[in-house]
CSV table of C-alpha atoms and ligand atoms in Angstrom, one decimal:
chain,number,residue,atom,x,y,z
A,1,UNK,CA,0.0,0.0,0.0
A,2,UNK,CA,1.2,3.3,-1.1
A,3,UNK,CA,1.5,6.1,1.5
A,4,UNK,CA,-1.3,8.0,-0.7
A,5,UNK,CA,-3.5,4.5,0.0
A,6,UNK,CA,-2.5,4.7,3.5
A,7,UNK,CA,-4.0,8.4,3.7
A,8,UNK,CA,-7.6,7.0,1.8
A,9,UNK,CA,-7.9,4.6,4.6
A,10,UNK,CA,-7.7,7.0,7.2
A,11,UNK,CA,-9.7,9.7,5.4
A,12,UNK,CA,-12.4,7.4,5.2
A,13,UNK,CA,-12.0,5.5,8.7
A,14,UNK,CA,-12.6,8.9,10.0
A,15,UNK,CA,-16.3,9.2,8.5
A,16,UNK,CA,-17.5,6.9,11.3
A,17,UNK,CA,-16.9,10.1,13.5
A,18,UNK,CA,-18.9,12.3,11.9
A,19,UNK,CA,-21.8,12.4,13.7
A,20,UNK,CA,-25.6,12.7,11.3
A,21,UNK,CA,-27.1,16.2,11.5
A,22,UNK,CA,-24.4,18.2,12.6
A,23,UNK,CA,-21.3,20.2,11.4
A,24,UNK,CA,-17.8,18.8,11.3
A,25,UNK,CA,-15.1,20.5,11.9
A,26,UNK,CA,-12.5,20.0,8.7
A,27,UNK,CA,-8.6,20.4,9.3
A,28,UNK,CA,-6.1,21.0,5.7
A,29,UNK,CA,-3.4,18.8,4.0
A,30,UNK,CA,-3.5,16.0,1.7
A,31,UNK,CA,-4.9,13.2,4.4
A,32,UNK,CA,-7.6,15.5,5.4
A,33,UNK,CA,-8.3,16.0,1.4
A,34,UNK,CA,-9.1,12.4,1.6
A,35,UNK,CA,-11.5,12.7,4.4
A,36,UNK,CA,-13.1,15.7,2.8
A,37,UNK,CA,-13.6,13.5,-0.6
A,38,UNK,CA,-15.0,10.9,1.6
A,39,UNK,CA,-17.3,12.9,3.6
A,40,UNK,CA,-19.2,13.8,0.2
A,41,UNK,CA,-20.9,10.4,0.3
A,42,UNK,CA,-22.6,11.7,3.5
A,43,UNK,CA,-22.8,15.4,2.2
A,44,UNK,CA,-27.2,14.7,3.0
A,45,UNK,CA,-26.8,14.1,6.4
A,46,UNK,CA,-24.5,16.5,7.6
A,47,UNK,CA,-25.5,20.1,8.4
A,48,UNK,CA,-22.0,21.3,6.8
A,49,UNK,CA,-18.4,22.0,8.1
A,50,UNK,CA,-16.5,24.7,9.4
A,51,UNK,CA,-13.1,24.5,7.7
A,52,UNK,CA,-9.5,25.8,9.1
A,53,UNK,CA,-8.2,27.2,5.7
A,54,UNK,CA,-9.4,28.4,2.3
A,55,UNK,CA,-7.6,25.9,0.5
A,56,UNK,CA,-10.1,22.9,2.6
A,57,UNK,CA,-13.5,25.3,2.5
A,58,UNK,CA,-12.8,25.5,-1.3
A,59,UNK,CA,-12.6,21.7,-1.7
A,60,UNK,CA,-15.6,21.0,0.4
A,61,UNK,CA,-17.8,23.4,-1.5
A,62,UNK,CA,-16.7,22.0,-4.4
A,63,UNK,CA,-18.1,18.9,-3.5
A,64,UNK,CA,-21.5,21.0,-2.2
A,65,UNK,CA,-20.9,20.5,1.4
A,66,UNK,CA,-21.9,24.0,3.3
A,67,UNK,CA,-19.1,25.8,4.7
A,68,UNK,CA,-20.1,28.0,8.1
A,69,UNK,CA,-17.6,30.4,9.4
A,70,UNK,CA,-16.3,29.6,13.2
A,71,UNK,CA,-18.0,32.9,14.2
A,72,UNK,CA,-21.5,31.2,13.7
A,73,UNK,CA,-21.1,27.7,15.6
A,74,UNK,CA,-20.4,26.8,19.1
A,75,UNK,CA,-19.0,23.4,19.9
A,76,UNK,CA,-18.4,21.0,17.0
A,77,UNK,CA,-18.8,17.8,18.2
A,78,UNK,CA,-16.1,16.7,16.3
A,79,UNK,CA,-12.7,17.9,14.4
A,80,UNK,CA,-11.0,15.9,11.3
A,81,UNK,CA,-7.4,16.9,11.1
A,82,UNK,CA,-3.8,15.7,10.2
A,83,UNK,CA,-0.5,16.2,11.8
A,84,UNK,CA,3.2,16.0,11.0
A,85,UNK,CA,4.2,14.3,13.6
A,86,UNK,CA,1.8,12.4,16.6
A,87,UNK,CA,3.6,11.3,20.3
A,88,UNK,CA,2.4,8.7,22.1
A,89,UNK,CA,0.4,10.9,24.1
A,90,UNK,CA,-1.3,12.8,20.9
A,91,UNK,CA,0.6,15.9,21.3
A,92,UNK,CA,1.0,16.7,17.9
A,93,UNK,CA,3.3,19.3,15.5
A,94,UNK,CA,1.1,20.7,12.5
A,95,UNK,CA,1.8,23.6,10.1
A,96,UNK,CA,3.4,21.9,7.2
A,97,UNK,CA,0.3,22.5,5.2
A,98,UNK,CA,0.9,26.4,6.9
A,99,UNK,CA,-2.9,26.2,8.2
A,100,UNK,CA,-2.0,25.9,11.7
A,101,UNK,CA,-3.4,29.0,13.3
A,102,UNK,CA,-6.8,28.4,12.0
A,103,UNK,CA,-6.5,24.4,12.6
A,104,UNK,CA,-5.9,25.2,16.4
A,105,UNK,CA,-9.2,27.2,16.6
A,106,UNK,CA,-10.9,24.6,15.1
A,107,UNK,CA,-9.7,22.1,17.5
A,108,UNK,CA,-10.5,24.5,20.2
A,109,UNK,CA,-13.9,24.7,19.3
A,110,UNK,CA,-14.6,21.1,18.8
A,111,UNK,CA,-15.7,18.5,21.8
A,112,UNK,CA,-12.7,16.0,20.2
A,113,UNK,CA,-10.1,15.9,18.0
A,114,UNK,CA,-10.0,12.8,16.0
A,115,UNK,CA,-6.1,12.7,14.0
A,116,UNK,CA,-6.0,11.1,10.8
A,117,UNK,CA,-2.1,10.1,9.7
A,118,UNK,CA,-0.4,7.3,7.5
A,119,UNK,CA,2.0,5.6,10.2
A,120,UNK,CA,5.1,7.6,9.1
A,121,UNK,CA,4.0,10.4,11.4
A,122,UNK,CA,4.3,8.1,14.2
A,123,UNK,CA,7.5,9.9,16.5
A,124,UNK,CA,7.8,8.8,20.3
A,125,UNK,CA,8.9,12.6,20.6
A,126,UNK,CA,8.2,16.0,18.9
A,127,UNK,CA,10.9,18.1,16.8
A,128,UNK,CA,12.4,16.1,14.1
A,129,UNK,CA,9.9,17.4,11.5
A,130,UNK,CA,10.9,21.2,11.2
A,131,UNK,CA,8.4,23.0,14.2
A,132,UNK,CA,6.4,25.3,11.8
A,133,UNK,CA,5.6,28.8,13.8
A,134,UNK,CA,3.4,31.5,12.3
A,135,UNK,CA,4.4,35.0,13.1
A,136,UNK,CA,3.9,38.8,12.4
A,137,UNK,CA,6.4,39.8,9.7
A,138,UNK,CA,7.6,42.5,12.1
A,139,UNK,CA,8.7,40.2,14.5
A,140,UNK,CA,10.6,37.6,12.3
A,141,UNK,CA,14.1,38.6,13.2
A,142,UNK,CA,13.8,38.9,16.9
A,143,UNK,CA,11.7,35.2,16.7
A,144,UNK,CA,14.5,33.8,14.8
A,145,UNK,CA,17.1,35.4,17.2
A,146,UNK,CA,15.1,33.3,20.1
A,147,UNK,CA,14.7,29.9,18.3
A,148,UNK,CA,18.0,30.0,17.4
A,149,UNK,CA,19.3,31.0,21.3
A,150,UNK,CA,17.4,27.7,22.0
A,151,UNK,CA,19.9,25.9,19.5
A,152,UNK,CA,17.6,26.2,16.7
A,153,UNK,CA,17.9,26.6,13.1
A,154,UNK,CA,15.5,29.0,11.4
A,155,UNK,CA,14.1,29.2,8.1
A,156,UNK,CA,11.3,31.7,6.7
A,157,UNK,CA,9.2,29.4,4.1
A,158,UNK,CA,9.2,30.6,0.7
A,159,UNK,CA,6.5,30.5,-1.7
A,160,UNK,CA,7.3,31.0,-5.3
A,161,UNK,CA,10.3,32.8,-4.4
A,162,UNK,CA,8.6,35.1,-2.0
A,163,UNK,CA,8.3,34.8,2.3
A,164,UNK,CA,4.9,32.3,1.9
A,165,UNK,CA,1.8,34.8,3.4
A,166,UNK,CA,-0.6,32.8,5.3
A,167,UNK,CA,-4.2,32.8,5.2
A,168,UNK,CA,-4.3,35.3,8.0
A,169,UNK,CA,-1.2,37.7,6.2
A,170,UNK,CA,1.5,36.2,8.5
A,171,UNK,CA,4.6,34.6,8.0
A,172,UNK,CA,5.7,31.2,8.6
A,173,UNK,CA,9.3,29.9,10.5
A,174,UNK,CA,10.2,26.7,9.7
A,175,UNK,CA,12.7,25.6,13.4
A,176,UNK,CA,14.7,22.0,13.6
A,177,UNK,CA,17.1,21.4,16.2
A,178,UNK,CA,14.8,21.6,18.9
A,179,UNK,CA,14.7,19.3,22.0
A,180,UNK,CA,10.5,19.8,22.9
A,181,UNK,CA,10.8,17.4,25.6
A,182,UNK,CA,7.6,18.7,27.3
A,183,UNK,CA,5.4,20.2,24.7
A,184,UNK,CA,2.9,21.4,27.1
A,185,UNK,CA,5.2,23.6,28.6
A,186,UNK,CA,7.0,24.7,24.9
A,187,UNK,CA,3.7,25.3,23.7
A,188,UNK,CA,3.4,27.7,26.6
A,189,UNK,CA,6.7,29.6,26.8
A,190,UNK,CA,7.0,30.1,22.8
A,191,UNK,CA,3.1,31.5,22.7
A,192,UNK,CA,4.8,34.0,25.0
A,193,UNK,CA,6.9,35.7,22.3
A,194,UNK,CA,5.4,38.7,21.5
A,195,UNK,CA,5.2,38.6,17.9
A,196,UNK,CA,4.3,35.2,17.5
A,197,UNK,CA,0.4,34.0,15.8
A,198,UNK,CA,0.2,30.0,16.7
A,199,UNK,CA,3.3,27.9,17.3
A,200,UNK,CA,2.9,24.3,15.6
A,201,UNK,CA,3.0,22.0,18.5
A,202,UNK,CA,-0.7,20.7,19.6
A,203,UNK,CA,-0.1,19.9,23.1
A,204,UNK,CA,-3.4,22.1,24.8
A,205,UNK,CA,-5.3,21.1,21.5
A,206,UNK,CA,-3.8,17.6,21.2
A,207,UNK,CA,-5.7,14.6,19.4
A,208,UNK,CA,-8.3,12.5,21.6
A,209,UNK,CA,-8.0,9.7,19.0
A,210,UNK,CA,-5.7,9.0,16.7
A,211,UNK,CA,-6.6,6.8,13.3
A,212,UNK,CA,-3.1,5.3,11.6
A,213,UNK,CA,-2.9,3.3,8.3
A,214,UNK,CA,-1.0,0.8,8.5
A,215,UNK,CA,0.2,-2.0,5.9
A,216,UNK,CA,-2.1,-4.0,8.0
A,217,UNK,CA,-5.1,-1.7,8.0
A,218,UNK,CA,-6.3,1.1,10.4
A,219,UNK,CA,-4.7,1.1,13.8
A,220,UNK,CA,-7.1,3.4,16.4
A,221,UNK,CA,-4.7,4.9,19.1
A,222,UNK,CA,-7.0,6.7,22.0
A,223,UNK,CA,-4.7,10.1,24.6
B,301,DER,O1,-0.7,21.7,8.0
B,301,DER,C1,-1.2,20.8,8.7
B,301,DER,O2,-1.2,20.8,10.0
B,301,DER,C2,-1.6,19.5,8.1
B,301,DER,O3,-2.6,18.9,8.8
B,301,DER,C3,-0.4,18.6,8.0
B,301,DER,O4,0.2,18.6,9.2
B,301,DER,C4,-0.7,17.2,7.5
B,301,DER,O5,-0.7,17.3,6.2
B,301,DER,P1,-0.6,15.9,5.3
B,301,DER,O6,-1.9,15.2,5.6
B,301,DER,O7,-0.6,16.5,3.9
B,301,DER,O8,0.7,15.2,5.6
């Protein structure tokens, strides 16, 4: 099975989730893109989703699936999202599809966060996959001074040639050589920075459940 099958039998694994009559909330990336092609077999008996980037609200309306801003729900029983990396206690990093800041107010709203991933996201600790962070272009320099004071190495994505703007006009670092040996407490201390939108690591909104394709099928880890 190719890593691209691996991602269909998550995306589809994850419609038992959904739950009849209500709105979903829909993270971004290629695994989710799955979920979202999936969901249109049950497009009838959902109310619609709230989706955490343009790129995902374009795909699901696409498919005729109602897309409600976050403004006019409260409490989605449930959010569909992938992740770069997942820990063995669902603390997750996310941002390679640069949606992250949106994707983490999703998850906020949403009673639980079921994680859809092929197994190579599988770490038993955060950091290897370079921690996306999305900042105010302002503050760039001085971010990059303090990731790299932390023995980081900083890179601004690019996008055509050009610092990548988000869907929210920000700017995205791109940090490896990190040690995040408590992610709770990382997540804390780098959402100090002034300057700083939404660092990448999922540690207050980790996953409840995680759903893993395998060689051997769908493995269900539960945090
Ligand atoms: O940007 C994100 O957080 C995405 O969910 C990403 O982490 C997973 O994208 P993928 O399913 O394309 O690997």
């Amino acid at each position: 099975l190719s890593q691209d099958d691996l991602k269909t039998l998550v995306g589809q694994a994850a419609l038992k989730y959904v739950v009849p009559g209500e709105i979903v909330g829909v993270g971004t990336g290629s695994t989710v893109n799955k979920f979202i092609d999936a969901l249109a077999s049950m497009k009838d008996q959902i109310t619609g989703a709230v989706s955490s980037s343009v790129a995902s609200t374009e795909r699901l309306q696409a498919l005729g699936i109602t897309v409600f801003d976050c403004n006019e729900v409260t409490e989605l029983s449930v959010y569909i999202d992938g992740a770069d990396e997942v820990d063995p206690n669902g603390y997750l990093i996310k941002g390679g599809g640069a949606a992250l800041t949106r994707e983490k107010i999703v998850a906020a709203e949403s009673r639980r966060f079921v994680c859809i991933a092929d197994e190579s996201k599988l770490v038993q600790n955060l950091g290897k996959f370079p921690l996306p962070v999305e900042v105010i272009p302002m503050a760039v320099n001085r971010i990059t001074r303090q990731f790299q004071a932390m023995g980081g190495t900083v890179v601004l994505r690019l996008k055509d040639g050009a610092p990548l703007v988000t869907d929210n006009g920000q700017h995205i670092l791109d940090v490896t050589g990190l040690q995040i040996s408590d992610p709770l407490a990382f997540e804390s201390q780098v959402n100090q920075w002034p300057g700083v939108v939404t660092v990448g690591v999922f540690a207050f909104q980790k996953a409840q459940v995680c759903l893993v394709g395998t060689a051997s099928g769908v493995k269900t880890l539960t945090f």
